[in-house]
Structure formats: C-alpha cells, structure tokens
GROMACS .gro file of C-alpha atoms in nm:
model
  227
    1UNK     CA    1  -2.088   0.247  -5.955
    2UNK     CA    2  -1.985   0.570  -6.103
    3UNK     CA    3  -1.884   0.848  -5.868
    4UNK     CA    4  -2.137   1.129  -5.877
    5UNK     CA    5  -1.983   1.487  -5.896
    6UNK     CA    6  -2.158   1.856  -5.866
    7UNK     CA    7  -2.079   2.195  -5.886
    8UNK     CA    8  -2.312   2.438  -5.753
    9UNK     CA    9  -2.475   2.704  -5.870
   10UNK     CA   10  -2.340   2.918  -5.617
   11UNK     CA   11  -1.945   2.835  -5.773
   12UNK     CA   12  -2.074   2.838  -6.124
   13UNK     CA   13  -2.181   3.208  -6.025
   14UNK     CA   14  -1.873   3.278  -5.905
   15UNK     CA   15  -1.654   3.122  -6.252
   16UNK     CA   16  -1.919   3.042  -6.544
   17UNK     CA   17  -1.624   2.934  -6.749
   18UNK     CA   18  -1.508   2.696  -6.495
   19UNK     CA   19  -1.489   2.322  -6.645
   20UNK     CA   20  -1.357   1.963  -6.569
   21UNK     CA   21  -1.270   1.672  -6.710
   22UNK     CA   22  -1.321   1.341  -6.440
   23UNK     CA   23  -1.159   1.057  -6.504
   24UNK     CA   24  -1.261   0.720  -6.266
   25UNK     CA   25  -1.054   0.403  -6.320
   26UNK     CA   26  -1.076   0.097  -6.119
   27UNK     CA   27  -0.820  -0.224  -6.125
   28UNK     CA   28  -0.532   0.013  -6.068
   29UNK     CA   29  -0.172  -0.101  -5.970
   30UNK     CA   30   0.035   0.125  -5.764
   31UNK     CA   31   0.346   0.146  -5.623
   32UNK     CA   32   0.637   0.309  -5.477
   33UNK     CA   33   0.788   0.562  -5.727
   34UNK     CA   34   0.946   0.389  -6.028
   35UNK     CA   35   1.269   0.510  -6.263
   36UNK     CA   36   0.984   0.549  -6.515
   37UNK     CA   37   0.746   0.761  -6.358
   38UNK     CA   38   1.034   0.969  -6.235
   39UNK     CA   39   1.144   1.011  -6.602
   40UNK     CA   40   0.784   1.125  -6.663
   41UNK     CA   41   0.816   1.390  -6.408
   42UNK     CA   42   1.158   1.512  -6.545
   43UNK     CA   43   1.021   1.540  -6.884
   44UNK     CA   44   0.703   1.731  -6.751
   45UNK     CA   45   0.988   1.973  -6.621
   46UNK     CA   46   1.153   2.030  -6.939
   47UNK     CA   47   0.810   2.030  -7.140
   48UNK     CA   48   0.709   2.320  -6.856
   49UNK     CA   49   1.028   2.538  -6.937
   50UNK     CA   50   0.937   2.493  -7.290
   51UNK     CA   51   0.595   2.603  -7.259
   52UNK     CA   52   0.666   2.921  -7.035
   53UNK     CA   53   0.979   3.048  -7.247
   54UNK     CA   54   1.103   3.254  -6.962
   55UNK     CA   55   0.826   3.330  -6.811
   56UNK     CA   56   0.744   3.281  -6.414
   57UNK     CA   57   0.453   3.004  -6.391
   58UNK     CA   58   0.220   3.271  -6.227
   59UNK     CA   59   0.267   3.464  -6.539
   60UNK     CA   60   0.087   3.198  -6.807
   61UNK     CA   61  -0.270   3.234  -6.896
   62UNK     CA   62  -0.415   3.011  -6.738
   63UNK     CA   63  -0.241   3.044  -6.395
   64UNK     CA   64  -0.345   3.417  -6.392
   65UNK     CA   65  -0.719   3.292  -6.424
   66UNK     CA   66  -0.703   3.079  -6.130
   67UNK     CA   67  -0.522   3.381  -5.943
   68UNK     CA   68  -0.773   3.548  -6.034
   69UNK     CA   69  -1.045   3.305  -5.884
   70UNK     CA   70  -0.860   3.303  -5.565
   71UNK     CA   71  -0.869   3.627  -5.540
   72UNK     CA   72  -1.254   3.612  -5.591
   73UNK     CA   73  -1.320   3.385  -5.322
   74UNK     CA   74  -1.109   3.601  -5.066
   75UNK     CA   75  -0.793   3.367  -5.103
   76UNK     CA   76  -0.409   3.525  -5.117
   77UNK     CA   77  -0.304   3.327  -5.461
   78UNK     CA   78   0.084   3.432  -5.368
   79UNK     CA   79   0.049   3.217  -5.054
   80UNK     CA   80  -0.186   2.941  -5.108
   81UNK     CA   81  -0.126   2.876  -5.475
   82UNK     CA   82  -0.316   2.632  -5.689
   83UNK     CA   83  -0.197   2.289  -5.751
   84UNK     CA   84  -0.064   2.341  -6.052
   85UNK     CA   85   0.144   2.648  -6.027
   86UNK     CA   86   0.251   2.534  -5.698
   87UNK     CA   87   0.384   2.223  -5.886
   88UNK     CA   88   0.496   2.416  -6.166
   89UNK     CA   89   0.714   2.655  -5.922
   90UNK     CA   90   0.892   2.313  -5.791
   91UNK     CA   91   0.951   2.203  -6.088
   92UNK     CA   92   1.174   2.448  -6.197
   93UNK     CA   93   1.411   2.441  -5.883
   94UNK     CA   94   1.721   2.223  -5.861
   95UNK     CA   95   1.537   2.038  -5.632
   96UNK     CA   96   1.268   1.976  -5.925
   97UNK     CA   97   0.937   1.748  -5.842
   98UNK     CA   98   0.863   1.549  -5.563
   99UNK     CA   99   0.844   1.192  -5.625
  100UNK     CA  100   0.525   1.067  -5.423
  101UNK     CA  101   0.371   0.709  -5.586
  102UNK     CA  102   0.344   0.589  -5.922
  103UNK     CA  103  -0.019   0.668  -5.945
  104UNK     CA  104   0.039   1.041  -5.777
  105UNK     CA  105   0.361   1.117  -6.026
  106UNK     CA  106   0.160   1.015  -6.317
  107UNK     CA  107  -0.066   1.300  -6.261
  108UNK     CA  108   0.156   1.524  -6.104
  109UNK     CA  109   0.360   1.511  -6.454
  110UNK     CA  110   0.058   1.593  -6.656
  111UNK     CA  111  -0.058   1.871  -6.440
  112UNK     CA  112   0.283   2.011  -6.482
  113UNK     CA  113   0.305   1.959  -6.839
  114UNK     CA  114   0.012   2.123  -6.960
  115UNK     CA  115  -0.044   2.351  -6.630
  116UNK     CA  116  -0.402   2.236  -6.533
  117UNK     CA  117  -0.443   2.150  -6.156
  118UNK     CA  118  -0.483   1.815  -6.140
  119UNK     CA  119  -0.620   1.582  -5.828
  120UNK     CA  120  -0.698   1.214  -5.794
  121UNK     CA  121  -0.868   1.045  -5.491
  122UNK     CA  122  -0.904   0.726  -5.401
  123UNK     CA  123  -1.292   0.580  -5.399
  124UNK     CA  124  -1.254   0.360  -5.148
  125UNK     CA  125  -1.253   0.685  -4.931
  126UNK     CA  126  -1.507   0.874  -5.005
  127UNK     CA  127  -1.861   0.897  -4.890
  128UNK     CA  128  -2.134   0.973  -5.136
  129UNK     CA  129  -2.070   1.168  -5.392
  130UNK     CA  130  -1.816   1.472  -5.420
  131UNK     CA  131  -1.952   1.849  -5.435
  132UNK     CA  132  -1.730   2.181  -5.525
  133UNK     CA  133  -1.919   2.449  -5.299
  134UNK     CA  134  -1.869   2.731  -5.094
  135UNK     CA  135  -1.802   2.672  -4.801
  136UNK     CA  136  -2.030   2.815  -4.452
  137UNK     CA  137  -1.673   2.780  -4.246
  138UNK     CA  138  -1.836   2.476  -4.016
  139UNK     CA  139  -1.737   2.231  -4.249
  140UNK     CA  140  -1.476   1.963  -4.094
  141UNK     CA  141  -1.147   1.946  -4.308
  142UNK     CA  142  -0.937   1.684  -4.130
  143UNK     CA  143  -0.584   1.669  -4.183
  144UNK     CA  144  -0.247   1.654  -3.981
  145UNK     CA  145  -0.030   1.887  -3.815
  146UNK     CA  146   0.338   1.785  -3.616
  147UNK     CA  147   0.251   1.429  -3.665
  148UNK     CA  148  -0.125   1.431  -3.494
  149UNK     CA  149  -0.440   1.440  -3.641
  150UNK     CA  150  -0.622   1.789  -3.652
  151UNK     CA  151  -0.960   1.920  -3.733
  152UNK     CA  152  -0.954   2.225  -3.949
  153UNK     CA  153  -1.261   2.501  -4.069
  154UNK     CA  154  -1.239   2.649  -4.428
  155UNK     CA  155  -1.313   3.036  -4.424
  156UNK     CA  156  -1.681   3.101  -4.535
  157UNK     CA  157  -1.698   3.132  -4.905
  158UNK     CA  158  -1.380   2.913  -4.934
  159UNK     CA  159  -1.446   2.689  -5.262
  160UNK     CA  160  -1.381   2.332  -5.138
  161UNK     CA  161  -1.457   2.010  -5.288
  162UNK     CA  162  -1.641   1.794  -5.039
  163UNK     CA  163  -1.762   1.472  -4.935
  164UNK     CA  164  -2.086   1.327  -4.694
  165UNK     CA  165  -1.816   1.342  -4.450
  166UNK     CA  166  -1.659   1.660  -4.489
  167UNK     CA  167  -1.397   1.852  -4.720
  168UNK     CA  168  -1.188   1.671  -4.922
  169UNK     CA  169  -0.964   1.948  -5.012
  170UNK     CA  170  -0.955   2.327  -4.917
  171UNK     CA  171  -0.950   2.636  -5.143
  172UNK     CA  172  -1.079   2.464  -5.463
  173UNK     CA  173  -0.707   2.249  -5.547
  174UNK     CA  174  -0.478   2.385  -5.328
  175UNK     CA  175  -0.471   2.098  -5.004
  176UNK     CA  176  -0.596   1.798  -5.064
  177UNK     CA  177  -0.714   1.577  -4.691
  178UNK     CA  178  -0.490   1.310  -4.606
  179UNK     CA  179  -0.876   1.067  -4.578
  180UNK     CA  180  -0.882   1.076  -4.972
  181UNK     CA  181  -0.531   1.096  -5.089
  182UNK     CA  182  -0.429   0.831  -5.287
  183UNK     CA  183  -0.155   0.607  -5.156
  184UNK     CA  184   0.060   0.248  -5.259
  185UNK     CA  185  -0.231   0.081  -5.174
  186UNK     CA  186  -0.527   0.271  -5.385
  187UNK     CA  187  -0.733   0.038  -5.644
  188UNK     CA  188  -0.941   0.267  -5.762
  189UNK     CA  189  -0.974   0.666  -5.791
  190UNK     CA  190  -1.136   0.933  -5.930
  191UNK     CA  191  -0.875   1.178  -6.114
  192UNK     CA  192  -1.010   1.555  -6.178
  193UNK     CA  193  -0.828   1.768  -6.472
  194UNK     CA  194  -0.971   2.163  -6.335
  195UNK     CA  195  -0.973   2.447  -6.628
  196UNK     CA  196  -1.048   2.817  -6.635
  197UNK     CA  197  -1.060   3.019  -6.964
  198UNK     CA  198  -0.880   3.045  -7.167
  199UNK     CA  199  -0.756   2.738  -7.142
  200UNK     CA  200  -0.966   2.563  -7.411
  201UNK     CA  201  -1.199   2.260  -7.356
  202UNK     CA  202  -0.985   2.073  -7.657
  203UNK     CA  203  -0.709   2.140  -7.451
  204UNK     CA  204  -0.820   1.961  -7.128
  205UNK     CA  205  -0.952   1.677  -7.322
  206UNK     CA  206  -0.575   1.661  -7.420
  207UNK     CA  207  -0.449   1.639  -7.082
  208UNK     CA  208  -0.673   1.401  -6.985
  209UNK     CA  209  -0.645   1.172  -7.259
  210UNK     CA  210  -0.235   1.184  -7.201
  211UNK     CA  211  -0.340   1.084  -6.820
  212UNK     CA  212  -0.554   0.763  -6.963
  213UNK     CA  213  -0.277   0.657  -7.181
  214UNK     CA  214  -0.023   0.640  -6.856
  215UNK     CA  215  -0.286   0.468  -6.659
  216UNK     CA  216  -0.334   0.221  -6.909
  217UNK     CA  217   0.034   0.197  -6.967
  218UNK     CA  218   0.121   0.178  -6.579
  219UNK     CA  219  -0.196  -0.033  -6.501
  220UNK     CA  220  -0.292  -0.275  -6.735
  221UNK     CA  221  -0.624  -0.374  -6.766
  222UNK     CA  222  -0.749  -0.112  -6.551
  223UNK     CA  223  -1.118  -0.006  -6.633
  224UNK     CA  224  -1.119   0.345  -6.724
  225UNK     CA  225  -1.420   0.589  -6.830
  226UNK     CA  226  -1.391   0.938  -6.888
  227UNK     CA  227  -1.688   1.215  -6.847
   0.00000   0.00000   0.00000
C-alpha cells in the first residue's frame, strides 16, 4: 500500500516553490555500517568540497533558501540547522560523517553530495499517512533525553512532518523522532529528497535517482517506486 503524503496549503503559502521527491521501497536489507557505505560517505565529503569551492555550506544556494524558510517560520537557522547543512558542516571536519546503518549512510551520502535534506522512515512505524504542517504547539513529538523517554511540543507555526500519532520530525528536517527512524532492522521505508529554489526539479530527480541506484545496489531485489 503506498504511503500517502500531504503538504498543506498553509506550508505551500508559506514556500510555493517548495518540492519533493518520495521514494518508498520495500524488501530492504540493512545492516550495521559496511567499508562500502563508509566509502560512499567519504566520497560524498570530497564531492561536497568540490561543489562549495571554498565556500562555508551555509553559503550555497540552496542552503541560504532553507535559512531563509527557517527564518520564516520563526526558527534560528544558525542553531537548528537543516539536515543537510548540518550534515554538510560534519562533513568537512576531521571528524567527517557519522557512520549510522547501511540504509541511513546511503542517504546521508547523497544528501551531502548534492546538499538536499534528505530523510527516510521506516513504514512499519508510521500511522496513516504523513502530513508537513504547521504546527498549533499541542502536537506530541516524542523523543529521548539522558537516556529516558520524553514528550516534547513544537512552537506554533513550527513546520513539522507528522503522523496519526504525532510529529515525526520537528522544524521541517532538522530532528527526526526516534518512533520512525530507521534502524538494522527496517524492511521497508519511505525516503524524502526536500528542495527549495533554486535548486532545480531536474536536479532532485538526480539525487533521487543516485539514492535508487544504491538501494538497488545495497538491497537487491528490493521493490522500489518513485513519485
């Protein structure tokens, strides 16, 4: 059954250019972090340096769009900074990209890469479809804090993505719950690829196609449709 997603009107209002590319694939295989999809991370990193040419991630295009956005919906994009440039900043230390699970570093490398936030969760967690909205602030975002479960609020007017059973991540991309995450034993998940101009629609399609090829690579046989 194919996950139904919406953006409302009310977040289309707020960024008419916004667009995404979804990606659901079932009969995955994941894993622990493998010498290959580590390799795929370093070369993200290198790709990255190439793309900026000296320039601070916050500084590209794109990034300055979805500081931008932040800004919009009464976010501080210096401290809670979208996936991708949050990625992109790690990337660049000597302590370079986190290595998570396969499934996680394949699209960890490709948000890096091409510098489009990029989020995947796993289907077998979530309840109904998803929504981007804005949020009333009553919304439960559940997630943990020193080791114990805690129940969080977004700010009213916080963009959040969103299940039947509450927010699946806060401030558009930038914290994802620990309910949807996808982890060594996910099967099947729903990856997003998030764009802003002027990052071009061609562009994402790009991205996203680079993502199928590594699923299909990584997880043979997997069922994959992209919308």
């Amino acid at each position: 059954m194919t996950l139904t997603l919406t953006v409302s009107d009310e977040v289309r209002a707020l960024v008419p250019g916004f667009t995404h590319v979804a990606i659901e694939a079932h009969g995955l295989v994941n894993g622990p972090s493998t010498d290959a999809s580590s390799a795929l991370l370093e070369d993200a990193a290198r790709r990255l340096a190439v793309r900026l040419d000296g320039r601070a991630p916050h500084e590209d295009p794109h990034m300055v769009a979805w500081r931008d956005t932040y800004t919009a919906f009464g976010s501080k994009p210096s401290r809670t900074r979208n996936s991708a440039e949050a990625l992109a900043k790690r990337a660049l230390t000597d302590a370079g990209l986190p290595r998570i699970n396969v499934l996680v570093d394949l699209y960890n490398a490709i948000s890096v890469a091409h510098l489009v936030p990029v989020g995947g969760e796993d289907l077998d967690h979530i309840r109904g479809g998803m929504r981007l909205v804005r949020a009333t602030g009553t919304e439960d975002f559940v997630t943990v804090a020193g080791g114990e479960e805690v129940v969080e609020h977004p700010d009213a007017g916080e963009v959040v993505w969103c299940d039947e059973e509450g927010v699946t991540c806060r401030r558009w991309n930038w914290r994802q719950g620990p309910r949807t995450r996808l982890t060594e034993r996910t099967t099947s998940a729903i990856f997003l690829l998030e764009c802003l101009p002027p990052m071009a629609g061609a562009e994402a399609e790009a991205a996203g196609a680079e993502l199928v090829e590594l699923l299909e690579k990584f997880s043979p046989g997997a069922r994959i449709t992209v919308r």
